Tab-separated table of C-alpha atoms and ligand atoms in Angstrom:
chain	number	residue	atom	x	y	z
A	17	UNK	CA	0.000	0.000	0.000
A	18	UNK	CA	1.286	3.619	-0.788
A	19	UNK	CA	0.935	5.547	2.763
A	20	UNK	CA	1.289	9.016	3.864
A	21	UNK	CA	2.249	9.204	7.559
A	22	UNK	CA	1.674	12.722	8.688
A	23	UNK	CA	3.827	13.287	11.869
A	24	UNK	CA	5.993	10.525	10.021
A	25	UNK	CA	9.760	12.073	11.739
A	26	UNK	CA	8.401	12.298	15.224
A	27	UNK	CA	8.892	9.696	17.706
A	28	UNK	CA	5.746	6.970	17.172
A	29	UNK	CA	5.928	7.923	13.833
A	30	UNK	CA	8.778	7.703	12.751
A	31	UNK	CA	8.705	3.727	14.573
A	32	UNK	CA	5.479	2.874	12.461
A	33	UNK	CA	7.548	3.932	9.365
A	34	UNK	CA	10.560	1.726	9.996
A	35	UNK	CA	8.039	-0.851	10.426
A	36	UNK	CA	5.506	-0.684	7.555
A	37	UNK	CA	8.791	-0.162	5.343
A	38	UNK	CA	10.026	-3.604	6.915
A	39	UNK	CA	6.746	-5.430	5.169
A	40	UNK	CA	6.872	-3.569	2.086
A	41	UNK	CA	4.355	-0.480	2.319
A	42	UNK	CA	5.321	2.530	-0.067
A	43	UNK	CA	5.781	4.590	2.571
A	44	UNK	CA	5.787	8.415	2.407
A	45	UNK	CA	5.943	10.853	5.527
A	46	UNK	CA	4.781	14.232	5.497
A	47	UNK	CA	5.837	16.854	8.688
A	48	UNK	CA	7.029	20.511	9.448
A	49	UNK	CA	10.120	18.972	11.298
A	50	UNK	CA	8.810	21.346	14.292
A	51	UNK	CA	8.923	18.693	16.813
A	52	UNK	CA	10.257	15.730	14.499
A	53	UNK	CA	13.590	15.330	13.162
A	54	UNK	CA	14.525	14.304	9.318
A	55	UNK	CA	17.107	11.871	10.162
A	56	UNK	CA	14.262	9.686	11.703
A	57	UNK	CA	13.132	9.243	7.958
A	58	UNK	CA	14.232	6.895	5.718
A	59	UNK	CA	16.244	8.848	2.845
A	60	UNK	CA	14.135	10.630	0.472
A	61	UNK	CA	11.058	10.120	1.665
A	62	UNK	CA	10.061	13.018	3.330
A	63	UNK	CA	7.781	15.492	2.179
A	64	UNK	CA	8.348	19.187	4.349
A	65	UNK	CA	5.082	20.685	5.330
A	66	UNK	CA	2.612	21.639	7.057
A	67	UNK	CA	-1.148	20.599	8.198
A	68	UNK	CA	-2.675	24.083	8.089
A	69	UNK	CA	-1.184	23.899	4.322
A	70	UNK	CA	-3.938	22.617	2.519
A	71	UNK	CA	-2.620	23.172	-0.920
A	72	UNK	CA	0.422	21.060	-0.316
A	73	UNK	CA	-1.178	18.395	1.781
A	74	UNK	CA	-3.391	17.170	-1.627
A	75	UNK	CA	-0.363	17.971	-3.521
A	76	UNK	CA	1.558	15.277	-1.045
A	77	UNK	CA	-1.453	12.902	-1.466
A	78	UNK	CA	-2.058	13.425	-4.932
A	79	UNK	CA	1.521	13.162	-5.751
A	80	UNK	CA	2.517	10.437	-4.059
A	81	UNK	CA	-1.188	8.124	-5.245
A	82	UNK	CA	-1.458	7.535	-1.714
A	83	UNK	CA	-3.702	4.896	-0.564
A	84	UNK	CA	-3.909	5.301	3.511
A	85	UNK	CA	-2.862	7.966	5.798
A	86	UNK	CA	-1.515	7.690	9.125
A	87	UNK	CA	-2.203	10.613	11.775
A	88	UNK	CA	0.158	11.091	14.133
A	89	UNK	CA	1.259	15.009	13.881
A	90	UNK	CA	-0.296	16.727	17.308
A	91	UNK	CA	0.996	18.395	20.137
A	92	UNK	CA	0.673	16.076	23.315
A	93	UNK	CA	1.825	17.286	26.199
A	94	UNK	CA	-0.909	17.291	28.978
A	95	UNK	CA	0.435	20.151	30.873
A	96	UNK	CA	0.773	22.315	28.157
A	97	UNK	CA	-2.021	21.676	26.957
A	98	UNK	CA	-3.688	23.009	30.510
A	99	UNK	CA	-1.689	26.302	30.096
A	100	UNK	CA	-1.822	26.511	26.173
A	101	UNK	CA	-4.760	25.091	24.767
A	102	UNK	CA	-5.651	27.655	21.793
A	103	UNK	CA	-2.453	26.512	20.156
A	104	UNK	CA	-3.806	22.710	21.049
A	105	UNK	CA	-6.923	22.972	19.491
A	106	UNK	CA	-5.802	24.565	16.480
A	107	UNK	CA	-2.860	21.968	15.727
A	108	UNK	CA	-4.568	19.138	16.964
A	109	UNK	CA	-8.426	19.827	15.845
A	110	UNK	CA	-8.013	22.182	12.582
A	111	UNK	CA	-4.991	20.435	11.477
A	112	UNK	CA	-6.641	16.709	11.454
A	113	UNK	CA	-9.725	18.219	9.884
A	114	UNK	CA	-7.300	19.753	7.285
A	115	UNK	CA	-5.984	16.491	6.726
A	116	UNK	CA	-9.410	14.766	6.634
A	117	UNK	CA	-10.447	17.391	4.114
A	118	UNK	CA	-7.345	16.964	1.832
A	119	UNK	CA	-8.005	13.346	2.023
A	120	UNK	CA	-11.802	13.723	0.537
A	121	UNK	CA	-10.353	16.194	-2.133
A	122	UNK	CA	-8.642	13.790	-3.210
A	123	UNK	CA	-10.403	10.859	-2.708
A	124	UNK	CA	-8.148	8.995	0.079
A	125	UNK	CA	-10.286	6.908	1.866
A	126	UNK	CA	-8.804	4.902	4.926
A	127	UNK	CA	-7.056	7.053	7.645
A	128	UNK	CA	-5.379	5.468	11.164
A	129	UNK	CA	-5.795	7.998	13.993
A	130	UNK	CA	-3.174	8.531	17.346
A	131	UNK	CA	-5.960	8.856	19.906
A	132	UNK	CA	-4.973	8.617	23.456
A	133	UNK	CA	-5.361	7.285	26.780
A	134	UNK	CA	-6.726	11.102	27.854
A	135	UNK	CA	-9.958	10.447	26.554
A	136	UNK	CA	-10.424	8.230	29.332
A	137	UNK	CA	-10.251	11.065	31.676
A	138	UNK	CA	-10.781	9.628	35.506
A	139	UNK	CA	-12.203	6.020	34.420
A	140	UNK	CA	-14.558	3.712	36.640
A	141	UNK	CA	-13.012	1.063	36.005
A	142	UNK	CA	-9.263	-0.123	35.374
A	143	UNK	CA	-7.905	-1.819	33.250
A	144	UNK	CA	-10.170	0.354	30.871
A	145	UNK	CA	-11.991	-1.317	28.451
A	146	UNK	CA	-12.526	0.720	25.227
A	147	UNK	CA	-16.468	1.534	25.970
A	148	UNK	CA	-15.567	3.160	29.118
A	149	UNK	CA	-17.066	6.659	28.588
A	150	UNK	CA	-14.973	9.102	27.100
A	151	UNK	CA	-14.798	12.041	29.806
A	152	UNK	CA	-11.464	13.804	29.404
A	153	UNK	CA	-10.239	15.850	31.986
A	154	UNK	CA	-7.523	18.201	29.718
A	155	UNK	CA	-7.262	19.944	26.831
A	156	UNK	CA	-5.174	17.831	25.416
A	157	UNK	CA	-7.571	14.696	25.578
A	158	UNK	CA	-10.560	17.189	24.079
A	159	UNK	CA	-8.411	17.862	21.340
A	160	UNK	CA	-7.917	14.069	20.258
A	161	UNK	CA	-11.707	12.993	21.627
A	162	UNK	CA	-13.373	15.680	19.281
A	163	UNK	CA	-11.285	13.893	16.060
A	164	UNK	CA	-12.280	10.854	17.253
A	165	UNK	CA	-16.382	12.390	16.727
A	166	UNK	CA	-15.108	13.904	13.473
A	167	UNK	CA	-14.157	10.553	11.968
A	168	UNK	CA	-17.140	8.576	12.741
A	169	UNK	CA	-19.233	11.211	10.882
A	170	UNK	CA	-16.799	11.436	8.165
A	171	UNK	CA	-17.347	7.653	7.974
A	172	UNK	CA	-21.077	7.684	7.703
A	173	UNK	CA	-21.074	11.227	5.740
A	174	UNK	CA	-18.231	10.023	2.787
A	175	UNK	CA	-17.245	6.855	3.374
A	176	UNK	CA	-13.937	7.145	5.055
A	177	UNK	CA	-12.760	3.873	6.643
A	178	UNK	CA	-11.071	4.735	10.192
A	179	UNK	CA	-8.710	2.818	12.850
A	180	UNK	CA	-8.784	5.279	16.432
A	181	UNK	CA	-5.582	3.793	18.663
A	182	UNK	CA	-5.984	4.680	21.826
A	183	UNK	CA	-2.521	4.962	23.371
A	184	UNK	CA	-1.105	4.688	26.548
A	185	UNK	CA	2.373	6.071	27.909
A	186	UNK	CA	4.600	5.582	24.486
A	187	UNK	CA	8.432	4.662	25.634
A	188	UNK	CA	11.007	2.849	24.600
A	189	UNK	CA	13.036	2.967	21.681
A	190	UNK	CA	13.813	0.462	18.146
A	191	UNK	CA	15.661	-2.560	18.719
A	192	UNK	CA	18.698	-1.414	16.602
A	193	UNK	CA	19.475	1.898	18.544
A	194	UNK	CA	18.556	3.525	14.841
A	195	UNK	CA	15.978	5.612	15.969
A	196	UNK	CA	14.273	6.517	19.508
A	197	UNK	CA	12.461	9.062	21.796
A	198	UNK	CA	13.951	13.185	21.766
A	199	UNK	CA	12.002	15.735	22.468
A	200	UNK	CA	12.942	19.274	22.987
A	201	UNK	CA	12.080	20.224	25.993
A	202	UNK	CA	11.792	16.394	27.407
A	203	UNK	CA	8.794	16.547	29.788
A	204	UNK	CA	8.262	12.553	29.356
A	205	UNK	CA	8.706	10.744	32.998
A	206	UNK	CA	11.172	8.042	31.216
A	207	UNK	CA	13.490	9.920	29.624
A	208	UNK	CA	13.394	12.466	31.917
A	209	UNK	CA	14.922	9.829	34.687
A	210	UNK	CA	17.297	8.535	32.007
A	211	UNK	CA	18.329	11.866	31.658
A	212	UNK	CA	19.559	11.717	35.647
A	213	UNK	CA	21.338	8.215	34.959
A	214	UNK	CA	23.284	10.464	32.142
A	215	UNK	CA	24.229	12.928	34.548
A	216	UNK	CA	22.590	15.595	32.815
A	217	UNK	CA	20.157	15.811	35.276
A	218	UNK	CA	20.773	16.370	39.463
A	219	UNK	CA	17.395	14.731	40.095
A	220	UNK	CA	13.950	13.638	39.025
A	221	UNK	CA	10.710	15.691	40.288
A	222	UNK	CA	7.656	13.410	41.588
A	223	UNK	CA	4.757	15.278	40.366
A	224	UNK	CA	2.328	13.963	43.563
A	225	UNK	CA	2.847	11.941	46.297
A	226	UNK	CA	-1.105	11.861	47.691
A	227	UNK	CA	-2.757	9.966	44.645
A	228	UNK	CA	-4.847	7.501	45.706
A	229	UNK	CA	-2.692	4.796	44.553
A	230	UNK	CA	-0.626	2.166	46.657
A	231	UNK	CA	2.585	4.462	47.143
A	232	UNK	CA	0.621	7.754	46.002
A	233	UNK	CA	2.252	8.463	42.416
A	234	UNK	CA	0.541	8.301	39.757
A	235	UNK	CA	0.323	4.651	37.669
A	236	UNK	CA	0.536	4.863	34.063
A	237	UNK	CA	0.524	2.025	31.305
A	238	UNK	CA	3.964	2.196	29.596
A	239	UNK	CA	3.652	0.328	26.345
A	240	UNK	CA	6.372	0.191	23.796
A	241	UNK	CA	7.067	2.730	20.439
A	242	UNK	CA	7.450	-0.980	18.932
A	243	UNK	CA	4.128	-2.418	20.011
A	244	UNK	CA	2.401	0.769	19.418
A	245	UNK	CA	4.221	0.374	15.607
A	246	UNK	CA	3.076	-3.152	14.983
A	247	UNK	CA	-0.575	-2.202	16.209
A	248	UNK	CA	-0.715	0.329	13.107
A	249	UNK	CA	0.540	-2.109	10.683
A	250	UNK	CA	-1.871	-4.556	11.756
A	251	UNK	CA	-5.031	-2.438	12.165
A	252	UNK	CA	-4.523	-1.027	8.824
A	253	UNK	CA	-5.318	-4.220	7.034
A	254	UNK	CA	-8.416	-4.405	9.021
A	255	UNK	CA	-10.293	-0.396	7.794
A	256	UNK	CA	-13.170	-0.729	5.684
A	257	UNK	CA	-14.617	1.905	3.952
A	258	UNK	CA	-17.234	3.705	5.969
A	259	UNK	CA	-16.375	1.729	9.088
A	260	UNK	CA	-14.464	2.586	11.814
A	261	UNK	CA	-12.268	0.648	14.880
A	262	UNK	CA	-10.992	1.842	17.568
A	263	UNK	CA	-8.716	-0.276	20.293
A	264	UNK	CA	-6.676	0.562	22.989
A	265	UNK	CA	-2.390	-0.264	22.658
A	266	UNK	CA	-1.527	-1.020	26.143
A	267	UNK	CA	0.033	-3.852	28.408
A	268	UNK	CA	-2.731	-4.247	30.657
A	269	UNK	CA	-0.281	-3.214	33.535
A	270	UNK	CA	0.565	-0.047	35.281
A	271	UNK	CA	3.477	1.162	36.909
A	272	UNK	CA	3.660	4.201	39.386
A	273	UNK	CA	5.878	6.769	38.916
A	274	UNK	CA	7.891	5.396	41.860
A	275	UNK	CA	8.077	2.046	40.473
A	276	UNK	CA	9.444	3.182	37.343
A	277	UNK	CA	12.459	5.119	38.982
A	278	UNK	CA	12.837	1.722	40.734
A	279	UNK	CA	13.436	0.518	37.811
A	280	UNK	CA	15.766	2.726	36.160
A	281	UNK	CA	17.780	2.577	39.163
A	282	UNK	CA	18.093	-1.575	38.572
A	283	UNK	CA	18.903	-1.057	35.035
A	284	UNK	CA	21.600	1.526	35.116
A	285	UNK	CA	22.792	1.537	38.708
A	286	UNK	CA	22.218	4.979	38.796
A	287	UNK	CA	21.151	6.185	42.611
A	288	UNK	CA	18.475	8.476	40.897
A	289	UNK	CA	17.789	10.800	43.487
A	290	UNK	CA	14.070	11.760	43.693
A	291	UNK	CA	12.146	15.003	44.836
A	292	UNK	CA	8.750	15.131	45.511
A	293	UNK	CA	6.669	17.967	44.455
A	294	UNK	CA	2.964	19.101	43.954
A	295	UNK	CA	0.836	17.341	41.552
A	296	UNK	CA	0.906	18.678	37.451
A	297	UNK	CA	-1.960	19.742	36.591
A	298	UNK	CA	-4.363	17.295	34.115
A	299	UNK	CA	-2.731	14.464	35.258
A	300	UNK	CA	-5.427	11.617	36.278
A	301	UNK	CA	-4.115	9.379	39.350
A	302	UNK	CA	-4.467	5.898	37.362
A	303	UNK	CA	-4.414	5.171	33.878
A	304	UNK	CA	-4.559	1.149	32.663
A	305	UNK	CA	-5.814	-0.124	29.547
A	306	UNK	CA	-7.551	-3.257	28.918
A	307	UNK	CA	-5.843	-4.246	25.575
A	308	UNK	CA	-7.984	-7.349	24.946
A	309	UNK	CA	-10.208	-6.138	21.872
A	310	UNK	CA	-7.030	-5.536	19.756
A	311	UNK	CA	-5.316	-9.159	20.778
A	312	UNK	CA	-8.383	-10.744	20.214
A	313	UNK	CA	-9.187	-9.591	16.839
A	314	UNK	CA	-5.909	-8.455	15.529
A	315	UNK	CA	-3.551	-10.927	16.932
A	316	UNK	CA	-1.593	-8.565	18.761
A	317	UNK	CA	0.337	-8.620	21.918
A	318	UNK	CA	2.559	-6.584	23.462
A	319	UNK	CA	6.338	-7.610	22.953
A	320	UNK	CA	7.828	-5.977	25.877
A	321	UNK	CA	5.356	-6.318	28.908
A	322	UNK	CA	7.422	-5.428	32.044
A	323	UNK	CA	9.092	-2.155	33.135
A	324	UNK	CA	12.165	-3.553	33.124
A	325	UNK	CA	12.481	-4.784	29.545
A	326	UNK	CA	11.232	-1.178	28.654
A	327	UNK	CA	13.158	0.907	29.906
A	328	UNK	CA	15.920	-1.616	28.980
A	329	UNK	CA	15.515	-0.493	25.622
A	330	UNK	CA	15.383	3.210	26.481
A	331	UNK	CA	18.545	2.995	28.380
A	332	UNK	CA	20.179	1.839	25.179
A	333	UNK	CA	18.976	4.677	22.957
A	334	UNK	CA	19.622	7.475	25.345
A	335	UNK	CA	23.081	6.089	26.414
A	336	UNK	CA	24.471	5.298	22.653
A	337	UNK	CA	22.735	8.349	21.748
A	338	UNK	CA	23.145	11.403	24.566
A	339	UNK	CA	21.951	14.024	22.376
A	340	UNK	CA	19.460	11.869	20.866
A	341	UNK	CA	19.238	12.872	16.750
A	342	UNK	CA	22.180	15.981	17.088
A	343	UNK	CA	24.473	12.529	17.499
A	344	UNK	CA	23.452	12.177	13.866
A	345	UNK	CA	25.536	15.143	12.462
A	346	UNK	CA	28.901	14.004	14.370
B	7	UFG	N1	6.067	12.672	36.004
B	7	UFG	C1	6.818	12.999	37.116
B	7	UFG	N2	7.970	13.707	36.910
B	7	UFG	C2	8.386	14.110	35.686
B	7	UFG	C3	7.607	13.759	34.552
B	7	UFG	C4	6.440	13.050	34.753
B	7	UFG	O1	6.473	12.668	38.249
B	7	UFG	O2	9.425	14.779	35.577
B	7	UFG	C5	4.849	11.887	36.210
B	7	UFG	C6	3.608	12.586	35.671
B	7	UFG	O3	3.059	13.443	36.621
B	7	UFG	C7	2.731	11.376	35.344
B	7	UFG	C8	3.720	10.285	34.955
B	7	UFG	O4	4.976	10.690	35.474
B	7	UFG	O5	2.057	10.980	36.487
B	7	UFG	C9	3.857	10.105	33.458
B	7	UFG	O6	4.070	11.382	32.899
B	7	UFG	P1	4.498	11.606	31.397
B	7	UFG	O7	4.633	13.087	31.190
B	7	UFG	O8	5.621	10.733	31.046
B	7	UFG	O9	3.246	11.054	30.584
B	7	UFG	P2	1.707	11.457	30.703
B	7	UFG	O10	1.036	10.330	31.418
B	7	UFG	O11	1.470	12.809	31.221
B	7	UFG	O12	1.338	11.569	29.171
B	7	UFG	C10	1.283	10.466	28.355
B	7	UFG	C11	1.427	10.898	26.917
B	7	UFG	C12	0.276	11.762	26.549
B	7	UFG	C13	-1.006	11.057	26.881
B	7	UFG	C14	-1.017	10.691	28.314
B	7	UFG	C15	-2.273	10.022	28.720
B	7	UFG	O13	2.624	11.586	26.721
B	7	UFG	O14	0.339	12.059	25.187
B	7	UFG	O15	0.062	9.844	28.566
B	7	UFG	O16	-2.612	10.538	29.989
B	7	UFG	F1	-2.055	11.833	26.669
């Protein structure tokens, strides 16, 4: 299949490239480099621009006879999405409707979208299965929510076949060390501790230590950038025109924030020192995914289930690769 993957050279992206490129897909990425980086992309395949350009977006799709598009170009940072959600809702809402609209232009009809585990907001239940109400509780998770509305009426409207993956916390890094995880400022718990281990970094701050959780830090679902690239691949085969999907991409397990620096400790031998401070805003105490729907009917399953394994991976990235992509130009 010929694909465009919009957000292509940023980190999940730039995974699901490598691995629809491993199976064969023509693959074709399209992104305004402002948070992703070119070396992630396979030579000659990128396409510079932007999603409020729709004149070049149909060009890219028209151009390149795409089949499918992958979504995955948004801002996603739940705190600054609290303290900066015009520029959230403008990127994340009138961008994908943009892209949406390009698509019908030109007659693209199957389109996989990066939801997220913030349209969960506070759930009832945990793990969460994927018809727990959507209640979100930031701007951020509004932002990818109100897609999520826009492509089930596209569907029924003009026949756009959809796949929504609802992620959890992305981490990790590929197998080879090629590419991985930087982000400019890194706000991302993982790398953030990683960054300690490296020395560039005195401590790690615990955003909230009264959670009602067992040690009172928040839990979060860590899945792998691999898992989350192999779920794309897979659900792709799966859109139908006018139809729509939408699964969850998580381990079924959840780690507090605690835990995790336990675990980064074990892995590097790094003493991590740890301050606690107030809770971040937008951040919901517990957030664990039922991943059951997508195993059962895709034949998925996560290939790095534990902490440990993760952040494994990670470690390797970030300690070959200290400045992350700027180690590309030496
Ligand atoms: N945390 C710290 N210290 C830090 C960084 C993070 O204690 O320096 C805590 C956060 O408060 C949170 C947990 O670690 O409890 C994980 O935080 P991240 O910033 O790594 O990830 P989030 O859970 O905030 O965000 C991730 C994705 C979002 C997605 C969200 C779902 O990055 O895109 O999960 O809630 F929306």
């Amino acid at each position: 299949m010929r694909i465009l993957v919009v957000g292509g050279a940023g980190y999940i992206g730039s995974h699901t490239v490598r691995r629809l490129t491993q199976v064969g897909h023509d693959v074709w990425v399209y992104d305004n480099l402002s948070v992703g980086h070119a070396a992630a992309v396979p030579d000659g395949r990128l396409v510079v621009g932007d999603l409020a350009d729709s004149v070049a977006l149909e060009k890219a799709l028209r151009d390149h006879a795409i089949d499918a598009v992958m979504h995955f170009a948004a801002f996603t940072s739940v705190p600054e999405s609290v303290s900066e959600p015009a520029r959230y809702y403008r990127n994340n809402v009138v961008g994908a409707l943009n892209l949406l609209d390009a698509m019908r232009t030109v007659g693209v009809g199957k389109i996989v979208f990066s939801s997220t585990a913030a349209v969960y907001g506070v759930p009832d239940h945990v793990p969460i299965p994927e018809d727990s109400p959507p209640r979100p509780i930031n701007p951020y998770g509004f932002t990818k929510l109100a897609i999520e509305h826009a492509l089930a009426d596209y569907a029924r409207a003009y026949n756009i076949g959809f796949a929504v993956l609802r992620y959890f916390n992305a981490c990790g890094a590929s197998s080879d060390t090629s590419i991985g995880e930087d982000h400019t400022p890194e706000t991302h718990l993982i790398p953030i501790i990683l960054q300690v281990a490296l020395g560039r970094r005195e401590h790690v701050a615990v955003f909230g230590t009264d959670y009602p959780t067992p040690d009172g830090t928040c839990v979060r679902d860590y899945i792998h950038v691999e898992d989350l690239a192999e779920a794309h691949l897979r659900v792709l085969a799966r859109i139908e025109p006018g139809k729509g999907l939408t699964y969850n991409v998580a381990t079924g397990v959840g780690y507090s924030v605690r835990q995790v620096v336990e675990a980064v400790r074990k892995v590097t031998g790094h003493p991590i020192p740890v301050v606690e401070r107030p809770r971040r805003p937008g951040d919901p105490p517990v957030l664990v995914a039922s991943s059951q729907a997508i195993q059962r009917d895709l034949g998925w399953t996560p290939r790095y289930p534990s902490i440990e394994t993760i952040v494994q991976s990670a470690w390797k990235w970030h300690s070959t690769r200290p400045n992350g992509y700027a180690d590309y130009k030496l």
